[in-house]
Amino acid sequence: MPNDPLAIPSAATERAAQLRVELARHNHAYYVLDNPTIPDADYDKLFRELQAIEQDYPALVSSDSPTQRVGGAPLPQFEQVRHSVPMLSINNGFRDEDIVNFDRRVREGLKTEAGVEYHCELKFDGLAINLRYENGLLVNAATRGDGATGENVTANIRTVRAIPLRLQGDKPPAIIDIRGEVLMFKADFASLNARQRDAGQREFANPRNAAAGSLRQLDPRITAKRSLRFFAYGIGVLEGAALPASHSALLDWYMQMGIPVAAERRIADGAEGLLAFYRDIGLRRAQLPYEIDGVVYKVNAVAQQAQLGFVSRAPRFALAHKFPAEEAMTIVQDIGLQVGRTGAMTPVARLAPVLVGGVTVTNATLHNEDEVRRKDIQIGDTVIVRRAGDVIPEVVSFVPELRPADARPFVMPALCPVCASPIVRPEEEAVARCSGGWVKCPAQRKGGLLHFVSRRAMDIEGLGDQLVDQMVERNVVTTAADLYRLGLGSLATMERMADKSAANVLKAIEKSKSTTLARFIYALGIRHVGESTAKELARHFGSMDALQKADEAQLLDVADVGPVVARSILQFMADPMNVELIEQLRANGVHWEEGASGARPKPLAGLTFVLTGTLPTLSRDDAAEQIEMAGGKVAGSVSKKTSYVVAGSDAGSKLAKAETLGVPVIDEAALLGMLPPSNESES
Ligand code: IVH
């Protein structure tokens, strides 16, 4: 009888215990140390082994077993939970002077002239949660709710792998309320939305909504399928252990217990130090794997926190320094069309100017015709506009209550507004296109040229939007090959073009003649051939001739190339005008190093590099390109698998991490020494 506990072989009991410890250790390495120890597949194997043992001997199942994260039966509704210690909010500051005033009030409250020690951390854009552990075991999890009462989401929280079911260490407190934020990483958000789209289900507007929607699910099995994460930043009740003397020590203690704490935190002195942290994080915000809406400053010493106390529902010892709002409301005055380099028609909302995240926005993309329909955006609507980092602002939604009676829906015209060629939209495509091609449509010529000269393509500096516009308008340049026939005379006649800048543009054009095959392929602007596909094609075929002659089967052999991409390449190469363009570019002196991929030395094959800080001569992109050309890989974060960290000046946390993990750190000179000698042979 496998159900009889006496009948359980001791080997099974021991192995189950061993597996639980091992799985918890891997979880800890992944979620707390941010340093995975085994591949996902190996984790899954251990996990399934434990599942099998528990299936044979159900008496072995314990509530803290990782197998118990799968999610139980749906709840009829969430229970209300009263927080033993209320969950407060924090006061906000926006301008530098708000921060200076905060620091002054703190010093006045503490009756000190001396600089106060602050703990600087991130303001996570997720939802606040209280985790109660009793004698080390997770017993309850509740949302913030109105601060006094929240909802019991324990069944859902148990499915979140980032949150330990049992605290690490031998002497856990009798009771501890660990507070922090549940959130969804940007990458997980993107793949969740892709899955929602494929399943014909509603997409989430942002990672915060996705996290909230995933956690406030009555069916925990759904939560279990969503990748949620957690970072701790506070404490409620504590019994049976001494409270650490500072906030930073509290977070250190959390990490020892296996609770994830974000690595981006720092002790700072005075208002100056706080503002430096804010600016530093502001610069790195886009690179963080999750969204934040500001930073938080907290007086570090717990005794000083107590001395300062609270005003209404917020502590005097903390301040949230928010980034400028990245969403704003405005009116759609018109919907225009932008014609891309492949003729794609992008509807663009012309907006009443509005400040979004510190930048005035007058245009926002509506992506395509179907998006306009789906979001039901009409001319005259009041809309929410969002910009995140450097990306193009987009229209998120309209406000139904504010729709005027004379609002007009958008209609895709029959003819291209630029060249009057018919607009066509193949049945199976989301995008309508101008059928004129670059021969008839100046907008496509401009788009194609701008792509050709762009930094990741031929990298011709000084050939901006306005100059390309003029050159196309005046028919000075029709194809990219014409760029290499430009003389000082024709350039200097362009508006706002002094002799000196004309000479610089010519110099940049000349310099671009020496390029790489990958850049050249990318610069051609073949539909569906982005930068990484271009690199794969260059690596695979080794020469332009081989690529031009490739048939479908050969193209499909390339990593990254599927039927759609292959067809697009074949179509491009079959067009005599494109063949002519390639020939002329070469005749005008554009060249690169050719040769089958095997012939080029690959001394860095199998090595992974992480770049950090500012290198003395190479830009990050250049360094990455050189490493990749020599067969190496470039990764974004340091792990045990990193072969070398290449550090320049002002290297930050990656350098520190390399040092803790014992990953060798080298400088630019050492990197250059590892590369094969450059060989600028003509093609
Ligand atoms: S501390 C006693 N720290 O911001 C102070 N809150 O307005 C309690 N939040 O609902 C909060 N990151 O969801 C604190 N590092 C952080 C935070 C943070 C995000 C959120 C939290 C809370 C709201 C307070």
CSV table of N, CA, C and O in Angstrom, one decimal, residues 351-395:
chain,number,residue,atom,x,y,z
A,351,LEU,N,-1.6,65.2,-33.6
A,351,LEU,CA,-2.2,65.5,-32.2
A,351,LEU,C,-2.1,67.0,-31.9
A,351,LEU,O,-1.2,67.6,-32.4
A,352,ALA,N,-3.0,67.4,-31.1
A,352,ALA,CA,-2.8,68.7,-30.4
A,352,ALA,C,-1.5,68.5,-29.5
A,352,ALA,O,-1.5,67.6,-28.8
A,353,PRO,N,-0.5,69.4,-29.7
A,353,PRO,CA,0.8,69.2,-29.0
A,353,PRO,C,0.6,68.9,-27.5
A,353,PRO,O,-0.2,69.6,-26.8
A,354,VAL,N,1.3,67.9,-27.0
A,354,VAL,CA,1.1,67.6,-25.5
A,354,VAL,C,2.5,67.1,-25.0
A,354,VAL,O,3.3,66.5,-25.8
A,355,LEU,N,2.8,67.4,-23.7
A,355,LEU,CA,4.0,67.0,-23.1
A,355,LEU,C,3.9,65.6,-22.6
A,355,LEU,O,3.1,65.3,-21.7
A,356,VAL,N,4.7,64.7,-23.1
A,356,VAL,CA,4.7,63.3,-22.6
A,356,VAL,C,6.1,63.0,-22.1
A,356,VAL,O,7.1,63.0,-23.0
A,357,GLY,N,6.3,62.7,-20.9
A,357,GLY,CA,7.6,62.3,-20.4
A,357,GLY,C,8.7,63.4,-20.7
A,357,GLY,O,9.8,63.0,-21.0
A,358,GLY,N,8.3,64.6,-20.6
A,358,GLY,CA,9.2,65.7,-20.8
A,358,GLY,C,9.5,66.1,-22.3
A,358,GLY,O,10.3,66.9,-22.6
A,359,VAL,N,8.7,65.5,-23.2
A,359,VAL,CA,9.0,65.8,-24.6
A,359,VAL,C,7.6,66.1,-25.3
A,359,VAL,O,6.6,65.5,-25.0
A,360,THR,N,7.6,67.2,-26.1
A,360,THR,CA,6.4,67.5,-26.8
A,360,THR,C,6.1,66.6,-27.9
A,360,THR,O,6.9,66.4,-28.8
A,361,VAL,N,4.9,66.0,-27.9
A,361,VAL,CA,4.5,65.1,-28.9
A,361,VAL,C,3.4,65.6,-29.8
A,361,VAL,O,2.4,66.2,-29.3
A,362,THR,N,3.6,65.6,-31.1
A,362,THR,CA,2.5,66.0,-32.1
A,362,THR,C,2.1,64.9,-33.0
A,362,THR,O,1.0,65.1,-33.7
A,363,ASN,N,2.8,63.8,-33.1
A,363,ASN,CA,2.5,62.7,-33.9
A,363,ASN,C,2.6,61.4,-33.1
A,363,ASN,O,3.5,61.3,-32.3
A,364,ALA,N,1.7,60.5,-33.3
A,364,ALA,CA,1.8,59.2,-32.7
A,364,ALA,C,1.4,58.2,-33.6
A,364,ALA,O,0.4,58.3,-34.4
A,365,THR,N,2.1,57.0,-33.6
A,365,THR,CA,1.7,56.0,-34.6
A,365,THR,C,0.5,55.2,-34.2
A,365,THR,O,0.2,55.0,-33.0
A,366,LEU,N,-0.3,54.8,-35.2
A,366,LEU,CA,-1.4,54.0,-35.0
A,366,LEU,C,-1.1,52.6,-35.6
A,366,LEU,O,-2.1,51.8,-35.8
A,367,HIS,N,0.1,52.4,-36.0
A,367,HIS,CA,0.6,51.1,-36.5
A,367,HIS,C,0.1,50.6,-37.8
A,367,HIS,O,0.8,50.6,-38.8
A,368,ASN,N,-1.2,50.3,-37.9
A,368,ASN,CA,-1.8,49.9,-39.2
A,368,ASN,C,-3.3,50.0,-39.2
A,368,ASN,O,-3.9,50.3,-38.1
A,369,GLU,N,-3.9,49.8,-40.3
A,369,GLU,CA,-5.3,50.0,-40.5
A,369,GLU,C,-6.1,49.2,-39.5
A,369,GLU,O,-7.1,49.7,-38.9
A,370,ASP,N,-5.7,47.9,-39.3
A,370,ASP,CA,-6.5,47.1,-38.4
A,370,ASP,C,-6.4,47.6,-36.9
A,370,ASP,O,-7.4,47.5,-36.2
A,371,GLU,N,-5.2,48.1,-36.6
A,371,GLU,CA,-5.1,48.6,-35.2
A,371,GLU,C,-6.0,49.8,-35.0
A,371,GLU,O,-6.6,50.0,-33.9
A,372,VAL,N,-6.2,50.7,-36.0
A,372,VAL,CA,-7.1,51.8,-35.9
A,372,VAL,C,-8.5,51.3,-35.7
A,372,VAL,O,-9.2,51.8,-34.8
A,373,ARG,N,-8.9,50.3,-36.4
A,373,ARG,CA,-10.2,49.7,-36.2
A,373,ARG,C,-10.4,49.1,-34.9
A,373,ARG,O,-11.3,49.3,-34.2
A,374,ARG,N,-9.4,48.3,-34.5
A,374,ARG,CA,-9.5,47.5,-33.2
A,374,ARG,C,-9.6,48.5,-32.0
A,374,ARG,O,-10.4,48.3,-31.1
A,375,LYS,N,-8.7,49.5,-32.1
A,375,LYS,CA,-8.8,50.5,-31.0
A,375,LYS,C,-9.9,51.5,-31.2
A,375,LYS,O,-10.1,52.3,-30.3
A,376,ASP,N,-10.5,51.5,-32.3
A,376,ASP,CA,-11.6,52.4,-32.7
A,376,ASP,C,-11.2,53.9,-32.4
A,376,ASP,O,-12.0,54.6,-31.8
A,377,ILE,N,-10.1,54.3,-32.9
A,377,ILE,CA,-9.7,55.7,-32.8
A,377,ILE,C,-10.2,56.5,-34.0
A,377,ILE,O,-10.1,56.1,-35.1
A,378,GLN,N,-10.9,57.6,-33.7
A,378,GLN,CA,-11.5,58.4,-34.7
A,378,GLN,C,-10.9,59.9,-34.6
A,378,GLN,O,-10.4,60.3,-33.6
A,379,ILE,N,-11.0,60.6,-35.7
A,379,ILE,CA,-10.6,62.0,-35.8
A,379,ILE,C,-11.5,62.8,-34.9
A,379,ILE,O,-12.7,62.7,-35.1
A,380,GLY,N,-10.9,63.6,-34.0
A,380,GLY,CA,-11.8,64.3,-33.0
A,380,GLY,C,-11.7,63.7,-31.6
A,380,GLY,O,-12.1,64.3,-30.6
A,381,ASP,N,-11.3,62.4,-31.5
A,381,ASP,CA,-11.2,61.8,-30.2
A,381,ASP,C,-10.2,62.4,-29.3
A,381,ASP,O,-9.2,62.8,-29.7
A,382,THR,N,-10.5,62.2,-28.0
A,382,THR,CA,-9.5,62.5,-27.0
A,382,THR,C,-8.9,61.1,-26.7
A,382,THR,O,-9.6,60.1,-26.5
A,383,VAL,N,-7.5,61.1,-26.7
A,383,VAL,CA,-6.8,59.8,-26.6
A,383,VAL,C,-5.7,59.9,-25.6
A,383,VAL,O,-5.3,61.0,-25.2
A,384,ILE,N,-5.3,58.7,-25.2
A,384,ILE,CA,-4.2,58.5,-24.3
A,384,ILE,C,-3.0,58.2,-25.2
A,384,ILE,O,-3.0,57.3,-26.0
A,385,VAL,N,-1.9,59.0,-25.0
A,385,VAL,CA,-0.7,58.8,-25.8
A,385,VAL,C,0.4,58.4,-24.9
A,385,VAL,O,0.5,58.8,-23.7
A,386,ARG,N,1.2,57.4,-25.3
A,386,ARG,CA,2.3,56.9,-24.5
A,386,ARG,C,3.6,56.9,-25.2
A,386,ARG,O,3.7,56.6,-26.4
A,387,ARG,N,4.7,57.3,-24.5
A,387,ARG,CA,6.0,57.0,-25.1
A,387,ARG,C,6.8,56.4,-24.0
A,387,ARG,O,6.7,56.7,-22.8
A,388,ALA,N,7.7,55.4,-24.4
A,388,ALA,CA,8.5,54.7,-23.4
A,388,ALA,C,9.9,54.8,-23.9
A,388,ALA,O,10.2,54.3,-25.0
A,389,GLY,N,10.8,55.4,-23.2
A,389,GLY,CA,12.2,55.5,-23.6
A,389,GLY,C,12.3,56.3,-24.9
A,389,GLY,O,11.6,57.3,-25.1
A,390,ASP,N,13.0,55.7,-25.8
A,390,ASP,CA,13.2,56.4,-27.1
A,390,ASP,C,12.2,56.0,-28.2
A,390,ASP,O,12.4,56.4,-29.3
A,391,VAL,N,11.3,55.1,-27.8
A,391,VAL,CA,10.4,54.6,-28.9
A,391,VAL,C,9.5,55.6,-29.4
A,391,VAL,O,9.2,56.6,-28.7
A,392,ILE,N,8.9,55.4,-30.6
A,392,ILE,CA,8.0,56.3,-31.2
A,392,ILE,C,6.7,56.3,-30.4
A,392,ILE,O,6.2,55.3,-30.0
A,393,PRO,N,6.2,57.5,-30.1
A,393,PRO,CA,5.0,57.6,-29.3
A,393,PRO,C,3.8,56.9,-30.0
A,393,PRO,O,3.7,56.9,-31.2
A,394,GLU,N,2.9,56.3,-29.2
A,394,GLU,CA,1.8,55.6,-29.8
A,394,GLU,C,0.5,56.0,-29.1
A,394,GLU,O,0.5,56.4,-28.0
A,395,VAL,N,-0.6,55.8,-29.8
A,395,VAL,CA,-1.9,56.1,-29.3
A,395,VAL,C,-2.4,54.8,-28.6
A,395,VAL,O,-2.4,53.7,-29.2
